[in-house]
Amino acid sequence: MSEYYAQGDALFDAKDPGGPIEERWDKRRFEAKLISPANRRKRSVIVIGTGLAGGSAAATLGEAGYRIKVFCYQDSARRAHSIAAQGGINAAKDYRNDGDSIRRLFYDTVKGGDYRSRESNVYRLAQASVSIIDQAVAQGVPFAREYGGLLDTRSFGGVQVSRTFYARGQTGQQLLLGAYQALERQVAAGTVEVNTRHEMLELIVVDGKARGVVVRDMVTGAFETHLADAVVLATGGYGNAYYLSTNAMGCNVSATWRAHRKGAYFANPCYTQIHPTCIPVSGDHQSKLTLMSESLRNDGRIWVPVAAGDTRDPAQIPEAERDYYLERAYPAFGNLVPRDVASRAAKQQCDAGRGVGPTGLGVYLDFGDAIERLGRAEIEEKYGNLFDMYAKITDEDPYTTPMRIFPAIHYTMGGLWVDYDLQSTIPGLFVIGEANFSDHGANRLGASALMQGLADGYFVLPGTIGDYLASNQMPAGVDDTHPAVLEALASVRERTRRLLQINGNRTVDSFHRELGSILWEYCGMERNAEGLTVAIGLIRKLRESFWSHAKVTGINEELNQSLERAGRVADFFELAELMCIDALHRGESCGAHFRTESQTAEGEALRRDQEYSHVAAWEFAGEGMPPLLHREQLDFEYIKVQQRSYK
Amino acid sequence: MNITLRIWRQADAEAAGAMTTYEVHGISGDMSFLEMLDVLNEELALAGGDPVAFDHDCREGICGTCSLVINGIAHGPEALTTTCQLYMRHFKDGQVIDIEPWRATAFPVLRDLIVDRSALDRIIAAGGYISAPTGAAPEAHSVPVPKKNAERAFDAAACIGCGACVAACPNGSASLFLGAKITHLGSLPQGQPERDSRVLAMVEQHDAEGFGGCSQIGECTAVCPAGIPLDMISQLNHDVLAALPRNKGHGH
């Protein structure tokens, strides 16, 4: 295995203040240096990405008085992919009086992440969750309400309390609009400048500190350099490495990957969440997968025919010949088991020949009982837009025939390594939301990504970045002529020139599709050492072929979507190799990551805490060199580590 | 199936544009409209041509990025549907389909089918928010909202900001977009303190961007993929009329 990576030094989080867990965040905030309001306008920050994390961070830092420059690849900050999150956002409000608390949200999240996240970070997340709801309500986010005018909640996979706040099936959209509107308010106030249709292609590091970025104006092709005291990456996840995923088409890894190559460690890249309730693939033409909200599992019952190869119309299959396999195997949680358990169970049913639909890669999500019990009107009110979307895509009516669902790539828990302050291993480079690795461990519970994005953006980063800015101003005399700036710019020009020069005979999309199928096959829901080794070989070969046979059309000095895509796919190749190396090193099953070599007698995932209770943070060692593995040991003081069971 | 496409091609904002005809073959009914364009683009690229530039991102009907006028209708023939959620099963084998960009003074074409919709962001920046700085929020349950009002706010907040309303309006008006935001924030107790200043500033920005006035034609709501109803423009007009006498001589 050593041919794939080398051992680096152990890594630790130097900013975790220690002490009683309830007091750590207060302690850190108190110890952090402050900048007086009058001096904040002299400090500048670049924020890349305008989703829940980036939008809320930029708005909040702008309100505080810092000078903020924001960049996003979309044509408006409101379109970041956070907008597509449907089901809800968790908060430990205990409005239901059902035993919820900060402590319980903390516990559920650490357990849900299969004990591969940091206690300190997760506790802080649970603390902030309460304020997020207050903040969003104050902004006018139209959460669902009871008749008495109070907020409604529902329950989500992996938990037994009702702590998920929601706005129909469009919670992400509404929370994002709240952050976006706060951002636009700062634009009007002159504290924030938003640059849309700009893509970050390189990080500028001056004397070891992040001081700026190279971006491409996607309309004119102009390369621009922007400098600031600090840089914040809020660029989301890299699930599109798999080609077919629930991510927006433009979601990419370039910003974090470029930062990785400049020295930021990439943590747990193989931690990918597979979401159990996606609409199955219908054919080769498919460009993306569409998620049906996990909230559907509250009322929908999942089943397959008992007999393999039963192709009857579902209505013709009597109760006795249906297997509600989640309710049977996990009676306590039933259809609400966590995503990894539900996904793997669906895959096992399909592998055993009991899958449904034209491809056999699907299981039923049936609302028949719920409609009978609650009436169609109530189901329509709760899930109407999701049902409409399903009907549009599949041409089937989910009110009368069960939906078909199948797991798909959804969220990436891996990302750039950050300390308790959300600072990467490059001083001055902060990473927030899905782009960092921090809070979800090896798996993510539903309704927790929105929570982390907004916790990082509204509350955590604004509480920590000031400490850095207070004593790390840009050195005098650094401007666009500084050698580090020129070098970053030159490397972007050279890379762009190389891409445009390939002029091969194979489309970039076809390379991307092939890369995705390698990852899905060997580094998807189930992995083993042999397959991962095969995958690394295939990826290397395909990457080589890409650089000599890809067809990239047009020139740089124009709006060129072919060039944009090629640059992103080139980065996915490099990341994909690291994902496989990381998966290979982790010889245990945990969370969404199932190693066939490591399972219990019952076929459930088996963690190996002795060897793998660590974050794997990878250092880029140079082109063609094996990456360096730095382990950050995870210790659990407040939560007893145990085999995760939802039986 | 086989389809004939007539697509607006325009190299950049300054260049003259023209309709160009393409044939695409082997289209399946389960493809989305944008996947059909992906097929065309892969063929164009391999043949050494220029792929058609079009805006798209989430491809699940929520981000509001996609923006095609298909056979004269913004987002195509299906009601309550964005272009990315439009499926080829709604077209016939051998059909000729015209594809054009949004057309409005306030939405200049950048290339082919891509237009600049940043005017909508500037309308929001003019006042389309509730001033609630981070950390200053009261406990969420301290402000109950009657369910009816919350539902009304949500119906309005569902606007995805795609701009189809503008593209469909003979006046190039963004009144439906504006009405949706005014109704969203105005239906909530939190939105009351800035209600007057919000509507006046947003309308002023709307007009300054070159959007036209509303003459109640209703094409906007007919094409709106989010189902924003026309009465939200009535709400807008109501709020303007209520705010004007109270705010004589005052700016935002």
PDB file of C-alpha atoms in Angstrom, chain B residues 11-223:
ATOM      1  CA  ALA B  11     -21.350  35.337 -30.308  1.00  0.00           C
ATOM      2  CA  ASP B  12     -21.449  38.048 -27.629  1.00  0.00           C
ATOM      3  CA  ALA B  13     -23.402  41.049 -26.407  1.00  0.00           C
ATOM      4  CA  GLU B  14     -22.320  43.227 -29.322  1.00  0.00           C
ATOM      5  CA  ALA B  15     -22.593  40.693 -32.158  1.00  0.00           C
ATOM      6  CA  ALA B  16     -25.645  40.358 -34.374  1.00  0.00           C
ATOM      7  CA  GLY B  17     -27.597  37.171 -33.718  1.00  0.00           C
ATOM      8  CA  ALA B  18     -29.491  34.830 -36.002  1.00  0.00           C
ATOM      9  CA  MET B  19     -31.510  31.640 -35.886  1.00  0.00           C
ATOM     10  CA  THR B  20     -29.532  28.558 -36.949  1.00  0.00           C
ATOM     11  CA  THR B  21     -31.011  25.163 -37.774  1.00  0.00           C
ATOM     12  CA  TYR B  22     -29.771  21.848 -36.339  1.00  0.00           C
ATOM     13  CA  GLU B  23     -31.029  18.286 -36.574  1.00  0.00           C
ATOM     14  CA  VAL B  24     -30.840  16.031 -33.529  1.00  0.00           C
ATOM     15  CA  HIS B  25     -31.498  12.318 -33.766  1.00  0.00           C
ATOM     16  CA  GLY B  26     -32.253   9.465 -31.390  1.00  0.00           C
ATOM     17  CA  ILE B  27     -33.936  11.574 -28.735  1.00  0.00           C
ATOM     18  CA  SER B  28     -35.728   9.635 -25.996  1.00  0.00           C
ATOM     19  CA  GLY B  29     -38.892  10.868 -24.308  1.00  0.00           C
ATOM     20  CA  ASP B  30     -37.263  10.452 -20.895  1.00  0.00           C
ATOM     21  CA  MET B  31     -34.611  13.045 -21.701  1.00  0.00           C
ATOM     22  CA  SER B  32     -35.055  16.472 -20.285  1.00  0.00           C
ATOM     23  CA  PHE B  33     -35.009  19.363 -22.724  1.00  0.00           C
ATOM     24  CA  LEU B  34     -31.557  20.357 -21.505  1.00  0.00           C
ATOM     25  CA  GLU B  35     -30.248  16.799 -21.872  1.00  0.00           C
ATOM     26  CA  MET B  36     -31.421  16.970 -25.475  1.00  0.00           C
ATOM     27  CA  LEU B  37     -29.296  20.123 -25.852  1.00  0.00           C
ATOM     28  CA  ASP B  38     -26.377  18.285 -24.187  1.00  0.00           C
ATOM     29  CA  VAL B  39     -26.629  15.676 -26.945  1.00  0.00           C
ATOM     30  CA  LEU B  40     -26.594  18.386 -29.594  1.00  0.00           C
ATOM     31  CA  ASN B  41     -23.608  20.075 -27.966  1.00  0.00           C
ATOM     32  CA  GLU B  42     -21.531  16.908 -27.789  1.00  0.00           C
ATOM     33  CA  GLU B  43     -22.207  16.377 -31.499  1.00  0.00           C
ATOM     34  CA  LEU B  44     -21.353  19.987 -32.336  1.00  0.00           C
ATOM     35  CA  ALA B  45     -18.104  19.826 -30.360  1.00  0.00           C
ATOM     36  CA  LEU B  46     -16.960  16.611 -32.011  1.00  0.00           C
ATOM     37  CA  ALA B  47     -17.755  18.011 -35.446  1.00  0.00           C
ATOM     38  CA  GLY B  48     -15.536  20.992 -34.689  1.00  0.00           C
ATOM     39  CA  GLY B  49     -18.444  23.390 -34.224  1.00  0.00           C
ATOM     40  CA  ASP B  50     -19.349  25.734 -31.431  1.00  0.00           C
ATOM     41  CA  PRO B  51     -21.572  24.280 -28.720  1.00  0.00           C
ATOM     42  CA  VAL B  52     -24.676  26.306 -27.894  1.00  0.00           C
ATOM     43  CA  ALA B  53     -24.226  28.329 -24.708  1.00  0.00           C
ATOM     44  CA  PHE B  54     -27.190  28.114 -22.332  1.00  0.00           C
ATOM     45  CA  ASP B  55     -27.663  28.751 -18.629  1.00  0.00           C
ATOM     46  CA  HIS B  56     -28.503  25.840 -16.345  1.00  0.00           C
ATOM     47  CA  ASP B  57     -27.369  24.546 -12.993  1.00  0.00           C
ATOM     48  CA  CYS B  58     -29.475  22.509 -10.559  1.00  0.00           C
ATOM     49  CA  ARG B  59     -31.571  20.757 -13.211  1.00  0.00           C
ATOM     50  CA  GLU B  60     -34.275  20.106 -10.683  1.00  0.00           C
ATOM     51  CA  GLY B  61     -36.427  23.152 -11.133  1.00  0.00           C
ATOM     52  CA  ILE B  62     -35.394  25.216  -8.143  1.00  0.00           C
ATOM     53  CA  CYS B  63     -32.302  27.337  -8.796  1.00  0.00           C
ATOM     54  CA  GLY B  64     -33.951  29.465 -11.480  1.00  0.00           C
ATOM     55  CA  THR B  65     -30.908  29.462 -13.756  1.00  0.00           C
ATOM     56  CA  CYS B  66     -32.346  27.876 -16.878  1.00  0.00           C
ATOM     57  CA  SER B  67     -34.072  30.283 -19.172  1.00  0.00           C
ATOM     58  CA  LEU B  68     -35.139  29.300 -22.657  1.00  0.00           C
ATOM     59  CA  VAL B  69     -37.997  30.583 -24.745  1.00  0.00           C
ATOM     60  CA  ILE B  70     -39.261  27.451 -26.473  1.00  0.00           C
ATOM     61  CA  ASN B  71     -41.599  27.872 -29.392  1.00  0.00           C
ATOM     62  CA  GLY B  72     -42.374  31.356 -28.169  1.00  0.00           C
ATOM     63  CA  ILE B  73     -43.126  30.359 -24.575  1.00  0.00           C
ATOM     64  CA  ALA B  74     -40.795  31.058 -21.649  1.00  0.00           C
ATOM     65  CA  HIS B  75     -39.765  27.644 -20.206  1.00  0.00           C
ATOM     66  CA  GLY B  76     -41.771  25.869 -22.922  1.00  0.00           C
ATOM     67  CA  PRO B  77     -45.266  24.491 -23.241  1.00  0.00           C
ATOM     68  CA  GLU B  78     -45.809  22.747 -19.885  1.00  0.00           C
ATOM     69  CA  ALA B  79     -47.420  24.754 -17.093  1.00  0.00           C
ATOM     70  CA  LEU B  80     -45.574  25.217 -13.790  1.00  0.00           C
ATOM     71  CA  THR B  81     -42.403  23.788 -15.281  1.00  0.00           C
ATOM     72  CA  THR B  82     -38.868  25.092 -15.655  1.00  0.00           C
ATOM     73  CA  THR B  83     -36.950  24.227 -18.818  1.00  0.00           C
ATOM     74  CA  CYS B  84     -34.775  21.767 -16.921  1.00  0.00           C
ATOM     75  CA  GLN B  85     -37.875  19.869 -15.799  1.00  0.00           C
ATOM     76  CA  LEU B  86     -39.405  19.819 -19.257  1.00  0.00           C
ATOM     77  CA  TYR B  87     -39.213  16.364 -20.817  1.00  0.00           C
ATOM     78  CA  MET B  88     -38.981  15.430 -24.470  1.00  0.00           C
ATOM     79  CA  ARG B  89     -42.050  13.220 -24.134  1.00  0.00           C
ATOM     80  CA  HIS B  90     -44.006  16.469 -24.530  1.00  0.00           C
ATOM     81  CA  PHE B  91     -42.726  16.863 -28.087  1.00  0.00           C
ATOM     82  CA  LYS B  92     -43.430  14.885 -31.235  1.00  0.00           C
ATOM     83  CA  ASP B  93     -41.109  13.023 -33.550  1.00  0.00           C
ATOM     84  CA  GLY B  94     -40.145  15.309 -36.428  1.00  0.00           C
ATOM     85  CA  GLN B  95     -41.206  18.462 -34.632  1.00  0.00           C
ATOM     86  CA  VAL B  96     -39.503  21.794 -35.304  1.00  0.00           C
ATOM     87  CA  ILE B  97     -38.606  23.625 -32.091  1.00  0.00           C
ATOM     88  CA  ASP B  98     -37.526  27.253 -31.863  1.00  0.00           C
ATOM     89  CA  ILE B  99     -35.215  28.149 -28.972  1.00  0.00           C
ATOM     90  CA  GLU B 100     -34.518  31.749 -28.067  1.00  0.00           C
ATOM     91  CA  PRO B 101     -33.133  33.648 -25.075  1.00  0.00           C
ATOM     92  CA  TRP B 102     -35.219  35.760 -22.680  1.00  0.00           C
ATOM     93  CA  ARG B 103     -35.836  39.010 -24.516  1.00  0.00           C
ATOM     94  CA  ALA B 104     -36.138  42.242 -22.525  1.00  0.00           C
ATOM     95  CA  THR B 105     -34.308  45.552 -22.460  1.00  0.00           C
ATOM     96  CA  ALA B 106     -33.243  44.899 -18.885  1.00  0.00           C
ATOM     97  CA  PHE B 107     -31.824  41.443 -19.771  1.00  0.00           C
ATOM     98  CA  PRO B 108     -29.039  41.957 -22.353  1.00  0.00           C
ATOM     99  CA  VAL B 109     -27.919  38.820 -24.223  1.00  0.00           C
ATOM    100  CA  LEU B 110     -24.378  37.734 -23.255  1.00  0.00           C
ATOM    101  CA  ARG B 111     -24.027  34.842 -25.679  1.00  0.00           C
ATOM    102  CA  ASP B 112     -26.436  32.578 -27.573  1.00  0.00           C
ATOM    103  CA  LEU B 113     -29.195  31.789 -25.098  1.00  0.00           C
ATOM    104  CA  ILE B 114     -27.607  33.377 -22.015  1.00  0.00           C
ATOM    105  CA  VAL B 115     -28.835  36.720 -20.728  1.00  0.00           C
ATOM    106  CA  ASP B 116     -27.729  38.994 -17.892  1.00  0.00           C
ATOM    107  CA  ARG B 117     -30.352  39.020 -15.141  1.00  0.00           C
ATOM    108  CA  SER B 118     -28.364  40.945 -12.547  1.00  0.00           C
ATOM    109  CA  ALA B 119     -30.996  43.707 -12.616  1.00  0.00           C
ATOM    110  CA  LEU B 120     -33.109  41.415 -10.439  1.00  0.00           C
ATOM    111  CA  ASP B 121     -30.347  41.318  -7.804  1.00  0.00           C
ATOM    112  CA  ARG B 122     -30.209  45.102  -7.809  1.00  0.00           C
ATOM    113  CA  ILE B 123     -33.950  45.260  -7.189  1.00  0.00           C
ATOM    114  CA  ILE B 124     -33.484  43.051  -4.122  1.00  0.00           C
ATOM    115  CA  ALA B 125     -30.511  45.148  -2.989  1.00  0.00           C
ATOM    116  CA  ALA B 126     -32.754  48.223  -3.137  1.00  0.00           C
ATOM    117  CA  GLY B 127     -34.879  46.892  -0.291  1.00  0.00           C
ATOM    118  CA  GLY B 128     -36.012  43.303  -0.794  1.00  0.00           C
ATOM    119  CA  TYR B 129     -35.068  42.177   2.687  1.00  0.00           C
ATOM    120  CA  ILE B 130     -35.841  42.527   6.370  1.00  0.00           C
ATOM    121  CA  SER B 131     -33.037  44.295   8.217  1.00  0.00           C
ATOM    122  CA  ALA B 132     -32.127  41.641  10.754  1.00  0.00           C
ATOM    123  CA  PRO B 133     -28.416  41.703  11.526  1.00  0.00           C
ATOM    124  CA  THR B 134     -26.953  38.415  12.707  1.00  0.00           C
ATOM    125  CA  GLY B 135     -27.232  37.923  16.430  1.00  0.00           C
ATOM    126  CA  ALA B 136     -29.994  40.441  16.968  1.00  0.00           C
ATOM    127  CA  ALA B 137     -32.876  38.042  16.475  1.00  0.00           C
ATOM    128  CA  PRO B 138     -35.513  37.485  19.165  1.00  0.00           C
ATOM    129  CA  GLU B 139     -36.566  33.972  20.137  1.00  0.00           C
ATOM    130  CA  ALA B 140     -38.382  32.511  17.150  1.00  0.00           C
ATOM    131  CA  HIS B 141     -41.575  31.755  19.075  1.00  0.00           C
ATOM    132  CA  SER B 142     -41.842  35.295  20.392  1.00  0.00           C
ATOM    133  CA  VAL B 143     -43.479  36.360  17.128  1.00  0.00           C
ATOM    134  CA  PRO B 144     -46.366  34.037  16.230  1.00  0.00           C
ATOM    135  CA  VAL B 145     -47.493  34.190  12.614  1.00  0.00           C
ATOM    136  CA  PRO B 146     -51.045  33.174  11.728  1.00  0.00           C
ATOM    137  CA  LYS B 147     -50.904  30.100   9.518  1.00  0.00           C
ATOM    138  CA  LYS B 148     -52.858  31.875   6.778  1.00  0.00           C
ATOM    139  CA  ASN B 149     -50.275  34.654   6.613  1.00  0.00           C
ATOM    140  CA  ALA B 150     -47.393  32.213   6.749  1.00  0.00           C
ATOM    141  CA  GLU B 151     -48.895  30.291   3.833  1.00  0.00           C
ATOM    142  CA  ARG B 152     -49.387  33.492   1.857  1.00  0.00           C
ATOM    143  CA  ALA B 153     -45.787  34.492   2.554  1.00  0.00           C
ATOM    144  CA  PHE B 154     -44.607  31.104   1.447  1.00  0.00           C
ATOM    145  CA  ASP B 155     -46.641  31.132  -1.769  1.00  0.00           C
ATOM    146  CA  ALA B 156     -44.896  34.388  -2.639  1.00  0.00           C
ATOM    147  CA  ALA B 157     -41.445  33.335  -1.425  1.00  0.00           C
ATOM    148  CA  ALA B 158     -41.588  30.383  -3.827  1.00  0.00           C
ATOM    149  CA  CYS B 159     -40.465  32.714  -6.662  1.00  0.00           C
ATOM    150  CA  ILE B 160     -37.236  31.283  -8.084  1.00  0.00           C
ATOM    151  CA  GLY B 161     -36.120  34.533  -9.704  1.00  0.00           C
ATOM    152  CA  CYS B 162     -35.747  33.026 -13.167  1.00  0.00           C
ATOM    153  CA  GLY B 163     -37.146  36.059 -14.967  1.00  0.00           C
ATOM    154  CA  ALA B 164     -39.638  34.174 -17.137  1.00  0.00           C
ATOM    155  CA  CYS B 165     -42.266  36.723 -16.112  1.00  0.00           C
ATOM    156  CA  VAL B 166     -40.168  39.441 -17.698  1.00  0.00           C
ATOM    157  CA  ALA B 167     -39.511  37.399 -20.832  1.00  0.00           C
ATOM    158  CA  ALA B 168     -43.227  36.723 -21.301  1.00  0.00           C
ATOM    159  CA  CYS B 169     -44.406  40.270 -20.657  1.00  0.00           C
ATOM    160  CA  PRO B 170     -44.966  42.436 -23.738  1.00  0.00           C
ATOM    161  CA  ASN B 171     -43.893  45.377 -21.564  1.00  0.00           C
ATOM    162  CA  GLY B 172     -40.812  43.607 -20.225  1.00  0.00           C
ATOM    163  CA  SER B 173     -42.091  44.230 -16.722  1.00  0.00           C
ATOM    164  CA  ALA B 174     -40.732  42.498 -13.621  1.00  0.00           C
ATOM    165  CA  SER B 175     -43.858  43.320 -11.633  1.00  0.00           C
ATOM    166  CA  LEU B 176     -44.602  39.696 -10.785  1.00  0.00           C
ATOM    167  CA  PHE B 177     -41.082  39.208  -9.407  1.00  0.00           C
ATOM    168  CA  LEU B 178     -41.461  42.436  -7.476  1.00  0.00           C
ATOM    169  CA  GLY B 179     -44.972  41.612  -6.294  1.00  0.00           C
ATOM    170  CA  ALA B 180     -43.804  38.231  -5.035  1.00  0.00           C
ATOM    171  CA  LYS B 181     -41.099  39.734  -2.807  1.00  0.00           C
ATOM    172  CA  ILE B 182     -43.379  42.524  -1.591  1.00  0.00           C
ATOM    173  CA  THR B 183     -46.064  39.976  -0.721  1.00  0.00           C
ATOM    174  CA  HIS B 184     -43.622  37.582   0.913  1.00  0.00           C
ATOM    175  CA  LEU B 185     -42.139  40.099   3.307  1.00  0.00           C
ATOM    176  CA  GLY B 186     -45.298  42.143   3.681  1.00  0.00           C
ATOM    177  CA  SER B 187     -47.320  39.135   4.867  1.00  0.00           C
ATOM    178  CA  LEU B 188     -45.125  38.682   7.930  1.00  0.00           C
ATOM    179  CA  PRO B 189     -45.051  40.743  11.109  1.00  0.00           C
ATOM    180  CA  GLN B 190     -41.267  40.984  10.787  1.00  0.00           C
ATOM    181  CA  GLY B 191     -41.670  42.737   7.443  1.00  0.00           C
ATOM    182  CA  GLN B 192     -43.900  45.586   8.636  1.00  0.00           C
ATOM    183  CA  PRO B 193     -41.410  48.205   9.866  1.00  0.00           C
ATOM    184  CA  GLU B 194     -39.813  48.588   6.422  1.00  0.00           C
ATOM    185  CA  ARG B 195     -42.922  47.900   4.382  1.00  0.00           C
ATOM    186  CA  ASP B 196     -43.307  51.382   2.905  1.00  0.00           C
ATOM    187  CA  SER B 197     -39.661  52.127   2.271  1.00  0.00           C
ATOM    188  CA  ARG B 198     -39.182  48.667   0.789  1.00  0.00           C
ATOM    189  CA  VAL B 199     -41.852  48.920  -1.851  1.00  0.00           C
ATOM    190  CA  LEU B 200     -40.983  52.467  -2.889  1.00  0.00           C
ATOM    191  CA  ALA B 201     -37.282  51.740  -3.236  1.00  0.00           C
ATOM    192  CA  MET B 202     -37.797  48.480  -5.089  1.00  0.00           C
ATOM    193  CA  VAL B 203     -40.219  50.014  -7.567  1.00  0.00           C
ATOM    194  CA  GLU B 204     -37.845  52.886  -8.179  1.00  0.00           C
ATOM    195  CA  GLN B 205     -35.005  50.459  -8.890  1.00  0.00           C
ATOM    196  CA  HIS B 206     -37.262  48.329 -11.096  1.00  0.00           C
ATOM    197  CA  ASP B 207     -38.041  51.311 -13.278  1.00  0.00           C
ATOM    198  CA  ALA B 208     -34.435  52.500 -13.350  1.00  0.00           C
ATOM    199  CA  GLU B 209     -33.303  49.108 -14.661  1.00  0.00           C
ATOM    200  CA  GLY B 210     -35.450  49.500 -17.765  1.00  0.00           C
ATOM    201  CA  PHE B 211     -38.238  47.093 -16.867  1.00  0.00           C
ATOM    202  CA  GLY B 212     -41.624  48.225 -18.186  1.00  0.00           C
ATOM    203  CA  GLY B 213     -44.833  48.902 -16.322  1.00  0.00           C
ATOM    204  CA  CYS B 214     -47.553  46.350 -15.676  1.00  0.00           C
ATOM    205  CA  SER B 215     -50.705  46.562 -17.752  1.00  0.00           C
ATOM    206  CA  GLN B 216     -52.291  43.432 -16.256  1.00  0.00           C
ATOM    207  CA  ILE B 217     -51.889  41.246 -19.327  1.00  0.00           C
ATOM    208  CA  GLY B 218     -51.174  38.185 -17.218  1.00  0.00           C
ATOM    209  CA  GLU B 219     -48.623  36.433 -19.436  1.00  0.00           C
ATOM    210  CA  CYS B 220     -46.206  36.515 -16.483  1.00  0.00           C
ATOM    211  CA  THR B 221     -48.279  34.313 -14.256  1.00  0.00           C
ATOM    212  CA  ALA B 222     -49.162  32.013 -17.160  1.00  0.00           C
ATOM    213  CA  VAL B 223     -45.504  31.080 -17.649  1.00  0.00           C
TER     214      VAL B 223
END
